Coordinates of C-alpha atoms in Angstrom, one line a residue:
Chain A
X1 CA 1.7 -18.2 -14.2
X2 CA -1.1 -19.4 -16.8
X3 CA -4.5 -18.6 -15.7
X4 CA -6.9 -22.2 -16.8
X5 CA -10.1 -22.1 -18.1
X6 CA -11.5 -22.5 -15.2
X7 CA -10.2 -19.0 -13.6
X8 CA -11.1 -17.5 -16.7
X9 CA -14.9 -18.4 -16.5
X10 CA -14.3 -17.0 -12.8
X11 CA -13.0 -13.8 -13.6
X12 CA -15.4 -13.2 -16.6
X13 CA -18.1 -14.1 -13.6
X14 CA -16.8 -11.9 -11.3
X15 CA -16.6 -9.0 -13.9
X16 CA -20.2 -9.6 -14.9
X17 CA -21.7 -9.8 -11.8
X18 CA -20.0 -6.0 -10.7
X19 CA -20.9 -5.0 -14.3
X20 CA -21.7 -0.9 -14.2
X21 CA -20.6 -0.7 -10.8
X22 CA -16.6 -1.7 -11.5
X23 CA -15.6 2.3 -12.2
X24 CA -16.8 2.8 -8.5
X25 CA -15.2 0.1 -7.2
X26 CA -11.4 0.9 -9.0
X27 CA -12.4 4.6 -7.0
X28 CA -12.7 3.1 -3.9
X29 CA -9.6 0.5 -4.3
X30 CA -7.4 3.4 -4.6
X31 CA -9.2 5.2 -1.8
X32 CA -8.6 2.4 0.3
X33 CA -4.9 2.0 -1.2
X34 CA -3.8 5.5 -1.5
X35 CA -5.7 7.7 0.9
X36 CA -6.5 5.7 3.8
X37 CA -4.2 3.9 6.3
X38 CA -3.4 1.0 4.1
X39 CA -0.3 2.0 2.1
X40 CA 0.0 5.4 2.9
X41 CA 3.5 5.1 0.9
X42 CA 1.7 4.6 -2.4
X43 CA 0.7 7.9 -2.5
X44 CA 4.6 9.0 -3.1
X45 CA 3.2 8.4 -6.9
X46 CA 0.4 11.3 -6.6
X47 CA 2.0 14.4 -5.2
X48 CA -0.2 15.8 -8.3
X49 CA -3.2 14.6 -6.8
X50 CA -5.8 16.1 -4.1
X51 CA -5.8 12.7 -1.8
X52 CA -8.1 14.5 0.6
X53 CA -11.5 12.6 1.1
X54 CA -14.1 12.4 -1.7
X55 CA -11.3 13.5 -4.2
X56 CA -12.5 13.8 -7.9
X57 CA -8.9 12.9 -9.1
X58 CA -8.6 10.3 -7.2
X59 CA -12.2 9.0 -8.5
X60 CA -11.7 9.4 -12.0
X61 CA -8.0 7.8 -11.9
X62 CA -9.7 5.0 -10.4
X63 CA -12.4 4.5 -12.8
X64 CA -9.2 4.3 -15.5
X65 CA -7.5 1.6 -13.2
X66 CA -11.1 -0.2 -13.2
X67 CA -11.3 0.1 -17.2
X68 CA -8.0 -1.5 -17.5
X69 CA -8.6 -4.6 -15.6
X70 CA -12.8 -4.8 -17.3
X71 CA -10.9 -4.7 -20.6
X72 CA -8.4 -6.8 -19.7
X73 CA -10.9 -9.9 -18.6
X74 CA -12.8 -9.1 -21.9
X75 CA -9.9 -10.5 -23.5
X76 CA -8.5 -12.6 -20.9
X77 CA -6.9 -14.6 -23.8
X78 CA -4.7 -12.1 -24.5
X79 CA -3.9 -9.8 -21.3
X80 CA -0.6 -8.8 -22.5
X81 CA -2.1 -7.4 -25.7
X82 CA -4.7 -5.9 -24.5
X83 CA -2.3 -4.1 -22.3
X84 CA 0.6 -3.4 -24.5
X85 CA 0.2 0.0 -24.5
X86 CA -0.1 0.4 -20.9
X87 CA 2.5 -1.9 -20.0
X88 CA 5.1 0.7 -22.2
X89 CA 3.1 3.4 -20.4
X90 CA 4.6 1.7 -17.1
X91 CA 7.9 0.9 -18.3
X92 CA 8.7 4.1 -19.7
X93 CA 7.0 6.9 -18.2
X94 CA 5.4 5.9 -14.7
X95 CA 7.3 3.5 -13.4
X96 CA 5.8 2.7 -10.3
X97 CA 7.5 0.3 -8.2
X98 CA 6.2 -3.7 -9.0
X99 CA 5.8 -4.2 -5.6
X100 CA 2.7 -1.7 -5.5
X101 CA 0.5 -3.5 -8.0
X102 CA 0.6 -6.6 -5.2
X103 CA -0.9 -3.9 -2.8
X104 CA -3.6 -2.4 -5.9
X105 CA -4.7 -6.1 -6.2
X106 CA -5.0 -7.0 -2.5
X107 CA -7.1 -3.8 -2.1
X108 CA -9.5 -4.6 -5.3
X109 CA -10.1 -8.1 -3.5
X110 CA -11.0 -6.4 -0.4
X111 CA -13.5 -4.3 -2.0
X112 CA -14.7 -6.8 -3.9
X113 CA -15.2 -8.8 -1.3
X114 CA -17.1 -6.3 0.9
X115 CA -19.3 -5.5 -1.6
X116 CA -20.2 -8.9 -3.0
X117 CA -18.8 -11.6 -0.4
X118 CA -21.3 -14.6 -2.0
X119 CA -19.4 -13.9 -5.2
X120 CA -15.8 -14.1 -3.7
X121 CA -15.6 -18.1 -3.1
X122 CA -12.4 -19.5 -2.4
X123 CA -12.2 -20.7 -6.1
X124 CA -12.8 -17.7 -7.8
X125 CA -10.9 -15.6 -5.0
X126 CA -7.9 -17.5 -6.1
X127 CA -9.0 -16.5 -9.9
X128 CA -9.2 -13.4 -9.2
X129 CA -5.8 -13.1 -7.4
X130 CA -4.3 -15.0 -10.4
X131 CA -5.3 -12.4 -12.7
X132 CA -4.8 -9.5 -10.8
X133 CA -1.2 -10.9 -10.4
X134 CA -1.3 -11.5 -14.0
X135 CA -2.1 -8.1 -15.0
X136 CA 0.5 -6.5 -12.7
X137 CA 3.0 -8.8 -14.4
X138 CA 2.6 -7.7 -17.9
X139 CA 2.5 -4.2 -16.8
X140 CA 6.0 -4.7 -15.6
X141 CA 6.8 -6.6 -18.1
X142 CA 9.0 -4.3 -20.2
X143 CA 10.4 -2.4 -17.0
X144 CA 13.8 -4.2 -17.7
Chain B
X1 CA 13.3 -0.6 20.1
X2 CA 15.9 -2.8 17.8
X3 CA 18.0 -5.1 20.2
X4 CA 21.8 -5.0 18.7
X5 CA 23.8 -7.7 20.2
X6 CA 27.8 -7.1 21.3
X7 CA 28.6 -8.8 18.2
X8 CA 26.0 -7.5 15.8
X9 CA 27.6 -4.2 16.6
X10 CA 31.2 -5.7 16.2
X11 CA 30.1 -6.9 12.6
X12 CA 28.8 -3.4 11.8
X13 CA 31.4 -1.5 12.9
X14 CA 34.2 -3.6 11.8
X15 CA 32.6 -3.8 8.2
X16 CA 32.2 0.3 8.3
X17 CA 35.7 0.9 9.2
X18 CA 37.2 -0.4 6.0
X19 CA 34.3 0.8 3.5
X20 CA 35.5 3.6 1.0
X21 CA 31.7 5.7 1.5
X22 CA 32.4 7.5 -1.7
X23 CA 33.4 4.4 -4.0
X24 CA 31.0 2.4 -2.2
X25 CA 28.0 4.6 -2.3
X26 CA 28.4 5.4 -5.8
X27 CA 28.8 1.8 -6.9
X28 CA 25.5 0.6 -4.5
X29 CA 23.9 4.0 -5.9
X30 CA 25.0 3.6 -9.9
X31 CA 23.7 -0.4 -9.1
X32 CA 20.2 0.5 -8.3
X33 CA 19.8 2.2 -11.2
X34 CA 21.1 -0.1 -13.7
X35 CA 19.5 -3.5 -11.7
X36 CA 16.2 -1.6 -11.2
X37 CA 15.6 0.6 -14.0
X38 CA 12.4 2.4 -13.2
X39 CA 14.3 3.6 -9.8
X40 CA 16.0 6.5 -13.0
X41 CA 12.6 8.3 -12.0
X42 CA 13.8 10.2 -9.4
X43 CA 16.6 11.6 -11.0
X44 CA 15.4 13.2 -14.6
X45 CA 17.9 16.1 -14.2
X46 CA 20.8 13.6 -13.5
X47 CA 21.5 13.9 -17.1
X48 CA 23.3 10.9 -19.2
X49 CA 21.7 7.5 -17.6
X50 CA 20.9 5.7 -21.1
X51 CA 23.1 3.0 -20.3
X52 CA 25.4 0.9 -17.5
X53 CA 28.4 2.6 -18.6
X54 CA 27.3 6.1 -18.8
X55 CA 25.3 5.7 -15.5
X56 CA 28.5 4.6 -13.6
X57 CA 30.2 7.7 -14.7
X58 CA 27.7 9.7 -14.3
X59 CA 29.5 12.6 -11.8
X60 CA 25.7 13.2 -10.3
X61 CA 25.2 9.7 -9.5
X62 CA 28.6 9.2 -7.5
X63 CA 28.2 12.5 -5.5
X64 CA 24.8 11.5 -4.7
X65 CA 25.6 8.0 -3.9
X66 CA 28.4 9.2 -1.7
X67 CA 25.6 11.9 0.3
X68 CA 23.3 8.2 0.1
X69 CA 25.9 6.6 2.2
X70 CA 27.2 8.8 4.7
X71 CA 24.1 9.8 5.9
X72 CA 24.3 5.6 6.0
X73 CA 27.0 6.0 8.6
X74 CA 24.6 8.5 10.6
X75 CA 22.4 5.6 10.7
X76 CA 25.6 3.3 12.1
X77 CA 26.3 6.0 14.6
X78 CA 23.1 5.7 16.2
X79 CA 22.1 2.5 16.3
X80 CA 19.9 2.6 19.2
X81 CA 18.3 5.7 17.9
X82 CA 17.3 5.4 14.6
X83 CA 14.3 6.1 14.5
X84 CA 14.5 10.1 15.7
X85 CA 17.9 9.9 14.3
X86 CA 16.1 9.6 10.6
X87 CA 12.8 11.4 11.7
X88 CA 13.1 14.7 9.8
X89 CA 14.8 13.1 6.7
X90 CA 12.0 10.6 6.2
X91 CA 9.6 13.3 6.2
X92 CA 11.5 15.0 3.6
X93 CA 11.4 12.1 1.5
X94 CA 7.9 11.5 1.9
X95 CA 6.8 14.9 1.8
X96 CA 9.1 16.3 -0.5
X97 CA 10.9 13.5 -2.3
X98 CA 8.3 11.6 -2.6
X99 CA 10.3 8.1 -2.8
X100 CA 8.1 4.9 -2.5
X101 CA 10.1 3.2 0.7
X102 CA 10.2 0.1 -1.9
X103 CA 13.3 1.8 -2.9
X104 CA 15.3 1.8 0.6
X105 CA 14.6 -2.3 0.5
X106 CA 16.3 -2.2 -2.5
X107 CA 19.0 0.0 -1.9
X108 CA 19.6 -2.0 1.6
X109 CA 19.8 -4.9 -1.0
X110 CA 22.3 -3.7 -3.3
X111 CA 24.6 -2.1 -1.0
X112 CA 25.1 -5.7 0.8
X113 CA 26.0 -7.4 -2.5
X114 CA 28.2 -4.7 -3.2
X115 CA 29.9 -5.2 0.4
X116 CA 30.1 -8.9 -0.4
X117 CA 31.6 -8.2 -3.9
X118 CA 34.1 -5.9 -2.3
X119 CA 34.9 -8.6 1.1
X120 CA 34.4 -11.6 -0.2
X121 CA 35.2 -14.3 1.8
X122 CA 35.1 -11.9 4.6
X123 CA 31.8 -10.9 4.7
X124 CA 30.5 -13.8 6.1
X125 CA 27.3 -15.5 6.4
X126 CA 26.9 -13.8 10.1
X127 CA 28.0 -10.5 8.9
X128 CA 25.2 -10.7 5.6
X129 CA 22.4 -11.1 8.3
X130 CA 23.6 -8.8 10.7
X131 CA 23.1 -6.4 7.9
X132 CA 20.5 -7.3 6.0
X133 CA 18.9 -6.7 10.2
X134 CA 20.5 -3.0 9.5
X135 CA 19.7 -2.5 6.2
X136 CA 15.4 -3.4 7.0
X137 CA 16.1 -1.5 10.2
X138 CA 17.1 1.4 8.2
X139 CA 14.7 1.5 5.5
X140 CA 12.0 1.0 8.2
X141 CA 13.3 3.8 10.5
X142 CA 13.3 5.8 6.9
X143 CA 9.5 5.1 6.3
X144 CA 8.3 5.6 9.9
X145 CA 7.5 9.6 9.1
X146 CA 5.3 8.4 6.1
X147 CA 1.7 9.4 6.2

């Protein structure tokens, strides 16, 4: 999948218009994905974690999920790169089933679209799904 | 409820009467690993699983695959139960085990193309969908204790 120049001007967009507020909304993605109803089964990966409500761990692991994909549109040119090191991260140590990083970006979307619905237009929703699918394939990338 | 018809059973049951559970669950078990890599996770003290060949005799793998699959014929015992059949060990693996349910879909997976490999031409197309129905019935009675 090769994201065009066109979803790359929408991503950069999106990422600029949530600016300071993306740690808080990697938090609430994985509040939404891992503690509430959504996919209770991704919390298999955090039985390390306090999941209760309003958890600190589960805050400041989302802020690193959110810094990952900020840095990642920053240099959208070259995702795999950027994420080399967490992609051998995944491969080697965490391996967390690919599947999951489908749910991760369907729960991002939703937060970004509750929190900024004007933003999320059908063109740069399907950007933004690009990319989010992009990331989640080079993060996998080395798993076999 | 599932709905199993006369002959949905007949496939199940005539398949499960000439599978080997210990040589199949260890070949469908050893498979996972080496298909699906990052499924090793669960099993750091499993010892030598650096590669296909070592995995495949590894004696913790075939015992384990062999427990895998006979609880597999609980499942085929109770067809029409399944759910309360598998209540307390899907809490155990969610609670305890903590195994994404991703990795019952792709067990189900691998155990039917190691069924095919072993029937050939006799594990026909009506017998791959009867259990490919069991295999997601499984993995979904397996996740229904997840919280």
């Amino acid at each position: 999948m090769v994201l065009s120049s066109a979803d790359k001007n929408n991503v950069k967009g999106v990422f600029a218009k949530i600016g300071g507020q993306a740690e808080a909304y990697g938090a609430e993605t994985l509040e939404r994905d891992v503690m509430f109803a959504a996919y209770p089964q991704t919390k298999t990966y955090f039985p390390h974690f306090d999941l209760g409500k309003g958890s600190a761990q589960v805050k400041g692991h989302g802020k690193k999920v959110a810094a990952a994909l900020v840095e990642a549109a920053n240099n959208i040119d070259d995702i795999a790169g950027t994420l080399s090191k967490l992609s051998d991260l995944h491969a080697q140590k965490l391996r967390v089933d690919p599947v999951n990083f489908k749910l991760l970006g369907q729960c991002f979307l939703v937060v970004v679209a509750s929190h900024n619905p004007a933003v999320l237009t059908p063109e740069v929703h399907a950007s933004l799904d690009k990319f989010l699918c992009a990331v989640g394939n080079v993060l996998t990338a080395k798993y076999r | 409820m599932v709905h199993w018809s006369a002959e949905e059973k007949q496939l199940i049951s005539s398949v499960w009467g000439k599978v080997n559970v210990e040589e199949c669950g260890a070949e469908a078990l050893a498979r996972l690993l080496i298909v699906y890599p990052w499924t090793q996770r669960f099993f750091d003290n499993f010892g030598n699983l650096s590669s296909p060949t070592a995995i495949i005799g590894n004696p913790k793998v075939r015992a384990h695959g062999k427990k895998v699959l006979t609880s597999f014929g609980e499942a085929i015992k109770n067809l029409d139960n399944l759910k309360a059949t598998y209540s307390k060990l899907s809490e155990l693996h969610c609670d305890k085990l903590h195994v994404d349910p991703e990795n019952f879909r792709l067990l189900g997976d691998i155990l039917i193309i190691v069924l095919s490999a072993h029937f050939g031409k006799d594990f026909t197309p009506s017998c791959q969908a009867t259990w490919q129905k069991l295999v997601g019935v499984v993995a979904h009675a397996l996740a229904h204790k997840y919280h």
